Short mmCIF file of C-alpha atoms in Angstrom, two decimals:
data_model
loop_
_atom_site.label_atom_id
_atom_site.label_comp_id
_atom_site.label_asym_id
_atom_site.label_seq_id
_atom_site.Cartn_x
_atom_site.Cartn_y
_atom_site.Cartn_z
CA MET O 251 7.45 189.17 36.74
CA ARG O 252 8.71 186.23 38.78
CA ALA O 253 11.64 184.08 37.75
CA PRO O 254 10.90 180.43 36.86
CA ALA O 255 10.86 178.23 39.93
CA THR O 256 12.52 175.21 38.33
CA ASP O 257 15.86 174.70 36.61
CA ARG O 258 14.04 173.52 33.52
CA GLY O 259 12.01 176.71 33.36
CA ARG O 260 15.14 178.80 33.87
CA LEU O 261 16.98 176.98 31.12
CA LEU O 262 14.06 177.54 28.76
CA LEU O 263 13.88 181.24 29.61
CA LEU O 264 17.62 181.72 29.25
CA GLY O 265 17.66 179.79 25.98
CA CYS O 266 15.04 182.10 24.51
CA LEU O 267 16.82 185.18 25.86
CA VAL O 268 20.24 184.11 24.53
CA ALA O 269 18.70 183.42 21.12
CA ALA O 270 17.03 186.84 21.07
CA VAL O 271 20.22 188.64 22.14
CA THR O 272 22.27 186.76 19.56
CA LEU O 273 19.79 187.66 16.83
CA PHE O 274 19.82 191.29 17.92
CA THR O 275 23.60 191.63 18.03
CA ALA O 276 23.95 189.85 14.68
CA THR O 277 21.52 192.09 12.83
CA VAL O 278 21.06 195.49 14.47
CA PRO O 279 24.56 196.68 15.45
CA LEU O 280 27.01 195.63 12.76
CA LEU O 281 30.48 194.73 13.98
CA ARG O 282 33.13 197.45 13.84
CA ASP O 283 35.77 195.11 12.39
CA TRP O 284 38.21 195.79 15.26
CA PHE O 285 38.98 199.20 13.77
CA ASP O 286 40.55 200.72 16.87
CA LEU O 287 42.55 197.60 17.60
CA ARG O 288 43.86 197.74 14.03
CA VAL O 289 45.02 201.30 14.77
CA TYR O 290 46.89 200.12 17.86
CA TYR O 291 48.34 197.09 16.09
CA GLY O 292 49.41 199.00 13.00
CA THR O 293 50.97 201.77 15.05
CA VAL O 294 53.06 199.42 17.18
CA ASN O 295 54.17 197.27 14.26
CA THR O 296 55.16 200.26 12.14
CA TRP O 297 57.04 201.74 15.08
CA ILE O 298 58.94 198.58 16.05
CA HIS O 299 59.41 196.69 12.79
CA HIS O 300 59.63 199.48 10.22
CA GLY O 301 61.19 202.36 12.10
CA GLY O 302 58.09 204.53 11.75
CA ARG O 303 56.96 207.21 14.16
CA VAL O 304 54.03 206.56 16.49
CA TYR O 305 51.87 209.49 15.42
CA ASP O 306 52.65 209.26 11.72
CA TYR O 307 50.87 205.93 11.21
CA ARG O 308 47.52 205.96 9.41
CA VAL O 309 45.16 203.08 8.84
CA PRO O 310 45.39 202.33 5.11
CA GLY O 311 42.73 204.22 3.20
CA THR O 312 41.91 206.55 6.11
CA PRO O 313 43.39 209.70 7.65
CA TYR O 314 43.20 208.26 11.18
CA GLY O 315 45.95 207.03 13.45
CA PHE O 316 47.02 206.79 17.07
CA THR O 317 45.60 209.48 19.38
CA TYR O 318 46.48 208.32 22.91
CA PRO O 319 49.41 209.50 25.05
CA PRO O 320 52.76 207.78 24.37
CA PHE O 321 52.47 205.59 27.48
CA ALA O 322 49.50 203.85 25.85
CA ALA O 323 51.68 202.91 22.89
CA VAL O 324 54.35 201.61 25.25
CA THR O 325 51.85 199.37 27.06
CA MET O 326 50.76 197.98 23.69
CA LEU O 327 54.29 196.99 22.61
CA PRO O 328 53.63 193.24 23.17
CA MET O 329 51.36 193.34 20.12
CA ALA O 330 54.49 193.65 17.99
CA LEU O 331 55.34 190.07 18.96
CA VAL O 332 52.10 188.47 17.75
CA GLY O 333 49.86 188.40 14.71
CA LEU O 334 46.67 190.44 14.34
CA ARG O 335 44.38 187.49 15.08
CA THR O 336 46.22 186.75 18.29
CA ALA O 337 45.99 190.42 19.23
CA ILE O 338 42.23 190.37 18.62
CA ALA O 339 41.77 187.22 20.71
CA THR O 340 43.87 188.71 23.51
CA ALA O 341 41.87 191.94 23.43
CA LEU O 342 38.64 189.98 23.75
CA LEU O 343 39.94 188.05 26.75
CA LEU O 344 41.25 191.18 28.43
CA ASN O 345 37.94 192.97 27.92
CA LEU O 346 36.02 190.00 29.31
CA ALA O 347 38.28 189.91 32.35
CA ALA O 348 37.88 193.67 32.85
CA LEU O 349 34.10 193.37 32.54
CA ALA O 350 34.13 190.64 35.18
CA VAL O 351 36.05 192.96 37.52
CA VAL O 352 33.64 195.83 36.86
CA VAL O 353 30.57 193.68 37.50
CA ARG O 354 32.13 192.18 40.62
CA VAL O 355 32.93 195.59 42.09
CA LEU O 356 29.54 197.09 41.23
CA ALA O 357 27.50 194.06 42.34
CA GLY O 358 29.37 193.47 45.58
CA PRO O 359 29.67 190.14 47.40
CA GLY O 360 25.98 189.34 46.96
CA TRP O 361 26.49 188.30 43.33
CA ARG O 362 27.18 184.70 44.36
CA ARG O 363 23.63 184.12 45.53
CA HIS O 364 22.32 184.37 41.97
CA GLY O 365 24.39 181.46 40.66
CA TRP O 366 24.52 180.43 37.01
CA TYR O 367 21.05 181.78 36.30
CA GLY O 368 21.92 185.30 37.39
CA ALA O 369 25.27 185.19 35.61
CA VAL O 370 23.76 184.25 32.24
CA LEU O 371 20.93 186.74 32.68
CA ALA O 372 23.40 189.53 33.48
CA ALA O 373 25.55 188.57 30.47
CA CYS O 374 22.53 188.86 28.17
CA VAL O 375 21.58 192.25 29.57
CA LEU O 376 25.13 193.55 29.26
CA ALA O 377 25.42 192.25 25.69
CA LEU O 378 22.60 194.60 24.67
CA PHE O 379 24.36 197.73 25.98
CA GLU O 380 25.57 199.65 22.94
CA PRO O 381 28.70 201.14 24.56
CA LEU O 382 29.79 197.63 25.56
CA ARG O 383 29.05 196.22 22.12
CA ASP O 384 31.15 198.95 20.55
CA THR O 385 33.97 198.52 23.04
CA PHE O 386 34.29 194.83 22.21
CA SER O 387 33.83 195.12 18.45
CA PHE O 388 36.18 198.10 18.09
CA GLY O 389 38.78 196.41 20.30
CA GLN O 390 38.77 199.43 22.60
CA VAL O 391 40.43 199.94 26.00
CA ASN O 392 37.55 201.58 27.90
CA LEU O 393 36.68 198.57 30.04
CA LEU O 394 40.29 198.08 31.10
CA LEU O 395 40.47 201.69 32.27
CA LEU O 396 37.10 201.46 34.02
CA ALA O 397 38.27 198.34 35.88
CA LEU O 398 41.43 200.13 37.02
CA VAL O 399 39.49 203.14 38.27
CA LEU O 400 36.76 201.12 40.02
CA THR O 401 39.40 199.04 41.76
CA ASP O 402 40.59 202.23 43.43
CA GLY O 403 36.98 203.03 44.25
CA TRP O 404 36.60 199.65 45.93
CA LEU O 405 39.78 200.23 47.95
CA LEU O 406 38.47 203.57 49.19
CA ALA O 407 35.03 202.19 50.01
CA SER O 408 36.42 199.17 51.85
CA GLY O 409 38.79 201.11 54.09
CA ARG O 410 41.94 200.32 52.13
CA GLY O 411 42.45 203.89 50.98
CA ARG O 412 46.20 203.78 51.67
CA ARG O 413 46.53 201.51 48.64
CA ALA O 414 44.32 203.60 46.36
CA GLY O 415 45.51 205.79 43.50
CA VAL O 416 47.58 203.41 41.38
CA GLY O 417 44.67 202.37 39.15
CA ILE O 418 43.55 205.93 38.53
CA GLY O 419 47.12 207.03 37.81
CA LEU O 420 47.69 204.27 35.26
CA ALA O 421 44.34 204.94 33.59
CA ALA O 422 45.14 208.66 33.32
CA ALA O 423 48.52 207.87 31.76
CA VAL O 424 46.90 205.69 29.11
CA LYS O 425 44.10 208.12 28.34
CA LEU O 426 43.57 211.65 29.60
CA THR O 427 39.87 211.46 30.48
CA PRO O 428 40.30 209.35 33.66
CA ALA O 429 42.41 212.16 35.11
CA VAL O 430 39.07 213.62 36.26
CA PHE O 431 39.12 210.97 38.99
CA ILE O 432 42.24 212.59 40.45
CA GLY O 433 40.02 215.65 40.79
CA LEU O 434 37.54 213.50 42.73
CA LEU O 435 40.29 212.48 45.16
CA LEU O 436 41.12 216.15 45.67
CA VAL O 437 37.47 217.07 46.18
CA ALA O 438 37.21 214.23 48.71
CA ARG O 439 40.40 215.46 50.41
CA ARG O 440 42.06 212.11 49.97
CA TRP O 441 45.44 213.74 49.64
CA ARG O 442 47.46 210.55 49.84
CA ALA O 443 45.45 208.78 47.13
CA ALA O 444 45.53 211.90 44.94
CA ALA O 445 49.29 212.15 45.37
CA VAL O 446 49.75 208.47 44.53
CA ALA O 447 47.57 208.77 41.42
CA THR O 448 49.41 211.88 40.26
CA ALA O 449 52.82 210.34 40.92
CA VAL O 450 51.92 207.15 39.06
CA ALA O 451 50.58 209.10 36.08
CA LEU O 452 53.69 211.29 35.95
CA ALA O 453 56.04 208.34 36.39
CA ALA O 454 54.33 206.42 33.59
CA THR O 455 54.49 209.49 31.34
CA ALA O 456 58.18 209.98 32.15
CA PHE O 457 58.88 206.32 31.40
CA ALA O 458 57.20 206.70 28.02
CA ALA O 459 59.34 209.77 27.37
CA LEU O 460 62.45 207.66 27.95
CA VAL O 461 61.25 204.90 25.65
CA ALA O 462 59.84 207.17 22.93
CA PRO O 463 61.20 210.71 23.37
CA ASP O 464 60.27 211.93 19.89
CA ALA O 465 56.71 210.63 20.17
CA SER O 466 56.33 212.19 23.63
CA ARG O 467 57.58 215.55 22.44
CA PHE O 468 55.24 215.54 19.46
CA TYR O 469 52.20 214.44 21.46
CA TRP O 470 52.46 216.94 24.28
CA THR O 471 53.33 219.89 22.04
CA GLN O 472 51.18 219.22 18.96
CA ALA O 473 48.98 216.12 18.75
CA LEU O 474 47.22 216.76 22.07
CA TRP O 475 45.83 220.06 20.85
CA ASP O 476 44.73 218.85 17.42
CA THR O 477 41.17 217.53 17.83
CA SER O 478 40.93 216.83 14.09
CA ARG O 479 43.15 213.80 14.65
CA VAL O 480 40.38 212.16 16.68
CA GLY O 481 37.50 212.77 14.28
CA ARG O 482 34.76 215.18 13.30
CA LEU O 483 33.29 216.82 16.42
CA GLY O 484 29.80 217.03 14.91
CA TYR O 485 29.66 213.32 14.10
CA VAL O 486 26.61 211.78 15.76
CA SER O 487 28.68 209.30 17.78
CA ASN O 488 30.21 212.20 19.72
CA GLN O 489 27.83 212.36 22.68
CA SER O 490 29.63 215.05 24.67
CA LEU O 491 28.62 218.66 25.25
CA GLN O 492 31.08 219.64 22.54
CA GLY O 493 29.34 217.23 20.18
CA VAL O 494 25.96 218.84 20.91
CA LEU O 495 27.37 222.31 20.17
CA ALA O 496 29.07 221.11 16.99
CA ARG O 497 25.82 219.65 15.67
CA LEU O 498 24.17 223.00 16.42
CA GLY O 499 26.85 224.76 14.38
CA VAL O 500 28.44 226.49 17.38
CA ASP O 501 32.13 226.54 16.50
CA GLY O 502 33.60 228.78 19.18
CA LYS O 503 35.21 227.36 22.30
CA ALA O 504 33.84 230.01 24.66
CA VAL O 505 30.35 228.52 25.01
CA TRP O 506 31.78 225.05 25.49
CA ALA O 507 34.20 226.33 28.15
CA VAL O 508 31.34 227.95 30.07
CA LEU O 509 29.31 224.74 29.98
CA VAL O 510 32.31 222.75 31.15
CA VAL O 511 32.80 225.08 34.12
CA VAL O 512 29.11 224.78 35.06
CA VAL O 513 29.18 220.98 34.79
CA LEU O 514 32.35 220.77 36.88
CA GLY O 515 30.75 222.98 39.52
CA VAL O 516 27.68 220.77 39.75
CA TRP O 517 29.87 217.67 39.84
CA ALA O 518 32.09 219.03 42.64
CA ARG O 519 29.09 219.85 44.82
CA ARG O 520 27.38 216.50 44.28
CA ALA O 521 30.61 214.52 44.61
CA ARG O 522 31.37 216.17 47.96
CA GLN O 523 27.85 215.31 49.08
CA ALA O 524 28.36 211.66 48.10
CA VAL O 525 31.76 211.39 49.75
CA GLY O 526 30.46 213.07 52.89
CA ALA O 527 27.81 210.37 53.11
CA GLY O 528 30.39 207.64 52.57
CA ASP O 529 28.81 206.79 49.21
CA TRP O 530 31.92 206.19 47.10
CA GLN O 531 29.99 204.35 44.42
CA ALA O 532 27.86 207.41 43.72
CA ALA O 533 30.95 209.65 43.83
CA PHE O 534 32.73 207.52 41.22
CA ALA O 535 29.55 207.24 39.14
CA LEU O 536 29.11 211.02 39.08
CA THR O 537 32.75 211.46 38.08
CA GLY O 538 32.41 209.01 35.19
CA VAL O 539 29.31 210.84 34.00
CA THR O 540 31.12 214.18 34.22
CA ALA O 541 34.11 212.89 32.28
CA CYS O 542 31.80 211.93 29.42
CA LEU O 543 30.18 215.36 29.38
CA VAL O 544 33.27 217.58 29.54
CA SER O 545 35.53 215.59 27.21
CA PRO O 546 35.68 217.24 23.76
CA VAL O 547 35.02 213.84 22.18
CA THR O 548 32.91 211.14 23.81
CA TRP O 549 32.23 208.39 21.31
CA VAL O 550 29.37 206.05 22.14
CA HIS O 551 31.77 203.36 23.34
CA HIS O 552 33.12 205.79 25.96
CA LEU O 553 29.75 205.63 27.69
CA VAL O 554 30.73 202.43 29.50
CA TRP O 555 31.62 204.98 32.20
CA LEU O 556 27.86 205.21 32.86
CA LEU O 557 27.66 201.64 34.16
CA PRO O 558 28.33 202.64 37.80
CA SER O 559 25.39 205.06 37.61
CA PHE O 560 22.97 202.24 36.80
CA ALA O 561 24.31 200.29 39.76
CA VAL O 562 23.64 203.30 41.99
CA LEU O 563 20.08 203.66 40.68
CA VAL O 564 19.30 200.00 41.31
CA ARG O 565 20.79 200.09 44.79
CA ALA O 566 18.80 203.24 45.56
CA GLY O 567 15.54 201.48 44.72
CA HIS O 568 15.06 203.05 41.28
CA ALA O 569 15.33 199.86 39.25
CA ARG O 570 12.62 200.93 36.79
CA VAL O 571 14.35 204.22 36.06
CA ALA O 572 17.66 202.40 35.63
CA GLY O 573 16.00 199.88 33.31
CA ALA O 574 14.40 202.59 31.18
CA LEU O 575 17.61 204.60 30.78
CA TYR O 576 19.63 201.44 30.18
CA ALA O 577 17.16 200.38 27.49
CA VAL O 578 17.61 203.72 25.73
CA LEU O 579 21.35 203.11 25.59
CA CYS O 580 20.70 199.73 23.99
CA THR O 581 18.67 201.08 21.07
CA SER O 582 21.32 202.85 18.95
CA VAL O 583 18.64 205.53 18.58
CA VAL O 584 21.09 208.39 17.92
CA TRP O 585 22.02 206.82 14.58
CA LEU O 586 18.57 207.70 13.20
CA TRP O 587 19.97 211.23 12.80
CA PHE O 588 23.23 210.13 11.18
CA ASP O 589 22.55 212.07 7.96
CA ASP O 590 20.68 215.09 9.32
CA ALA O 591 20.61 216.32 12.92
CA SER O 592 18.81 219.59 12.13
CA GLY O 593 15.50 220.72 13.58
CA ILE O 594 13.97 220.12 16.99
CA ASP O 595 13.81 216.37 16.45
CA GLY O 596 17.46 216.32 15.42
CA PHE O 597 18.50 218.37 18.45
CA LEU O 598 16.63 216.08 20.83
CA GLY O 599 17.17 212.76 19.10
CA SER O 600 20.77 212.97 17.92
CA ASN O 601 21.86 213.94 21.43
CA THR O 602 19.76 211.37 23.31
CA TYR O 603 22.71 209.78 25.07
CA THR O 604 23.99 213.20 26.14
CA TRP O 605 20.61 213.98 27.72
CA VAL O 606 20.73 210.68 29.62
CA THR O 607 24.25 211.50 30.83
CA LEU O 608 23.26 215.02 31.88
CA GLY O 609 20.21 213.68 33.71
CA LEU O 610 22.38 211.26 35.65
CA LEU O 611 24.68 214.09 36.71
CA LEU O 612 21.77 216.17 37.98
CA PHE O 613 19.52 213.54 39.55
CA LEU O 614 21.58 210.50 40.48
CA PRO O 615 20.68 209.70 44.11
CA VAL O 616 23.56 210.00 46.55
CA GLY O 617 23.96 209.31 50.24
CA HIS O 618 20.64 207.91 51.36
CA LEU O 619 20.28 204.94 49.06
CA ARG O 620 16.94 203.41 49.96
CA ALA O 621 17.72 203.53 53.65
CA GLU O 622 16.24 200.81 55.81
CA ARG O 623 13.51 202.07 58.06
CA ARG O 624 13.87 201.41 61.70
CA PRO O 625 11.07 199.32 63.18
CA THR O 626 8.67 201.36 65.26
CA SER O 627 8.99 198.90 68.10
CA HIS O 628 11.28 196.06 69.15
CA SER O 629 10.83 193.33 71.67
CA THR O 630 13.53 193.07 74.26
CA SER O 631 14.50 189.72 72.84
CA ALA O 632 15.64 191.41 69.67
CA THR O 633 18.82 192.48 71.37
CA THR O 634 19.71 188.95 72.36
CA ASP O 635 19.41 187.36 68.93
CA PRO O 636 22.60 185.95 67.43
CA PRO O 637 24.44 188.46 65.24
CA SER O 638 23.48 188.24 61.58
CA THR O 639 25.97 187.54 58.83
CA ALA O 640 25.42 191.09 57.62
CA ALA O 641 26.95 192.52 60.79
CA PRO O 642 30.49 192.75 59.40
CA ALA O 643 29.22 194.64 56.37
CA ILE O 644 27.25 197.02 58.57
CA ALA O 645 30.22 197.60 60.82
CA ALA O 646 32.44 198.16 57.81
CA ALA O 647 30.00 200.65 56.32
CA CYS O 648 29.98 202.62 59.57
CA ASP O 649 33.75 202.79 59.63
CA GLN O 650 34.08 204.61 56.34
CA PRO O 651 36.52 207.52 56.31
CA GLY O 652 34.84 210.83 56.86
CA ARG O 653 31.94 209.25 58.79
CA PRO O 654 31.69 210.19 62.49
CA SER O 655 32.29 207.34 64.84
CA THR O 656 29.30 205.79 66.55
CA ALA O 657 28.87 204.36 69.97
CA ALA O 658 28.74 200.63 70.42
CA THR O 659 25.04 200.69 71.15
CA GLY O 660 22.76 201.54 68.29
CA THR O 661 25.51 201.25 65.68
CA ALA O 662 23.64 198.94 63.36
CA ALA O 663 20.46 200.98 63.64
CA GLU O 664 22.22 204.25 62.92
CA CYS O 665 24.07 202.81 59.95
CA ALA O 666 20.96 201.24 58.52
CA THR O 667 19.63 204.69 57.72
CA ASP O 668 22.56 205.41 55.42
CA ARG O 669 23.17 202.26 53.41
CA ALA O 670 21.40 199.88 51.09
CA PRO O 671 19.37 197.08 52.67
CA ALA O 672 21.10 193.78 53.23
CA SER O 673 18.61 192.17 50.90
CA ALA O 674 19.74 194.25 47.94
CA THR O 675 21.05 192.16 45.09
CA GLY O 676 23.14 192.61 41.98
CA PRO O 677 24.37 196.16 41.51
CA ALA O 678 22.47 197.11 44.65
CA ALA O 679 25.48 196.11 46.67
CA GLY O 680 28.13 198.11 44.86
CA LEU O 681 31.10 200.08 46.07
CA GLY O 682 29.24 201.61 48.98
CA ARG O 683 28.27 198.17 50.22
CA ALA O 684 31.84 196.95 50.20
CA ARG O 685 32.22 199.16 53.09
CA SER O 686 28.72 199.03 54.16
CA ALA O 687 32.95 199.42 7.31
CA SER O 688 34.01 202.08 4.79
CA SER O 689 37.47 203.59 4.92
CA ASP O 690 36.33 206.61 6.92
CA PRO O 691 35.79 205.77 10.59
CA THR O 692 34.42 209.15 11.70
CA GLY O 693 31.90 209.92 9.07
CA SER O 694 33.84 212.89 7.75
CA THR O 695 32.90 211.48 4.36
CA ARG O 696 29.64 209.62 3.98
CA PRO O 697 29.97 205.85 3.54
CA PRO O 698 28.20 204.47 0.51
CA ALA O 699 26.21 201.98 2.62
CA ALA O 700 22.80 203.03 3.84
CA ASN O 701 23.35 201.54 7.29
CA PRO O 702 24.92 204.25 9.46
CA GLN O 703 26.44 201.77 11.90
CA SER O 704 29.05 200.16 9.74
CA SER O 705 32.48 199.56 11.16
CA SER O 706 33.69 202.62 9.29
CA SER O 707 31.55 205.13 11.11
CA ARG O 708 34.09 206.69 13.48
CA ALA O 709 37.67 207.14 14.48
CA SER O 710 39.93 205.58 17.03
CA SER O 711 39.73 207.44 20.28
#
């Protein structure tokens, strides 16, 4: 399908699309009433203004409270200075800014060529993505952490690896799951970046211990090991391997531990392959996918970590596959099994997002992302043409760490076999191209409403 050729046609198309997306988001996925943000806000206010303890706070009418490391509470201290509405508005702006950073990093410099039409079209497509909808309406921090991590990915892919590690370290100090990206730095043998990330995470944790020693002691000795604080593992929103096992009635940790080891083994092999090919975008995408699988709890909104994978698929020339998988994650299909996940249909349907995540881990293309074919013949005049504007990008891609140096002659041709074509647009550019409403939020008690997607369906995590 071709885009309208005139501005009038584009405006008409975008008007219809915006109306459809607005109707969809207003009717299908009910807002979550900023539940997680209310947890953050209530925790900080109780701590600062009423002398309460960080991990003792509970949202009124629920058993759920703060579950992040103490450093996360420290970073949220400014909320104690403002009202709840201001905190909500600030969270929206921060998430929008983080989303802009994520899109910019994944799309690469080519995003400008699409102008206002491409920007509005991308906004409509992103608005349909269930993990993004949940992140905004819960007031979650996932996008902020993803932006921090991808910034480090961009630094590594663009040859600025000496500055990398700070984003990953901060993200790991706020929430434990991004610590998997330190593992990626170790797998890639980026010792300096891994050391920086580890040092930043430890320094942030130590700072939190100075500010809130009692909270730090309680978290690292008790709260961290109590998964019941987060929510019911078998709840349908938990789209991790542990969630699949819990819905099957498998309570022991042994099976889960074995699956985690297998997944980490597959990830390490594929991540090394991606890094060896200079494909940092695929390496970071695979790590985000792995983090979602091995975490004991991966609520639907955590799946924003899959966004880099869709960028990799598009850049690799698999736009239809990316579109199909992306569409699945827009449907909220897993909620059809909210009440009963038994039987074959329950096993397959209630874990749909987990199957998508597992498929991305196993089959995400790495390295040779729709390599440009060399022409079978060239006229001698081809070597005397003026250099194209893509030459700096090609040269940069060839100079990635871990890639063998190439001679001056044939450099562009050799690199063309291991990078996306210069004509790739949107997410096709990516990291590699930089260098080339009940009171129970977890469903542990059934809400009286028939709609399973009320704002009360899960816990803060």
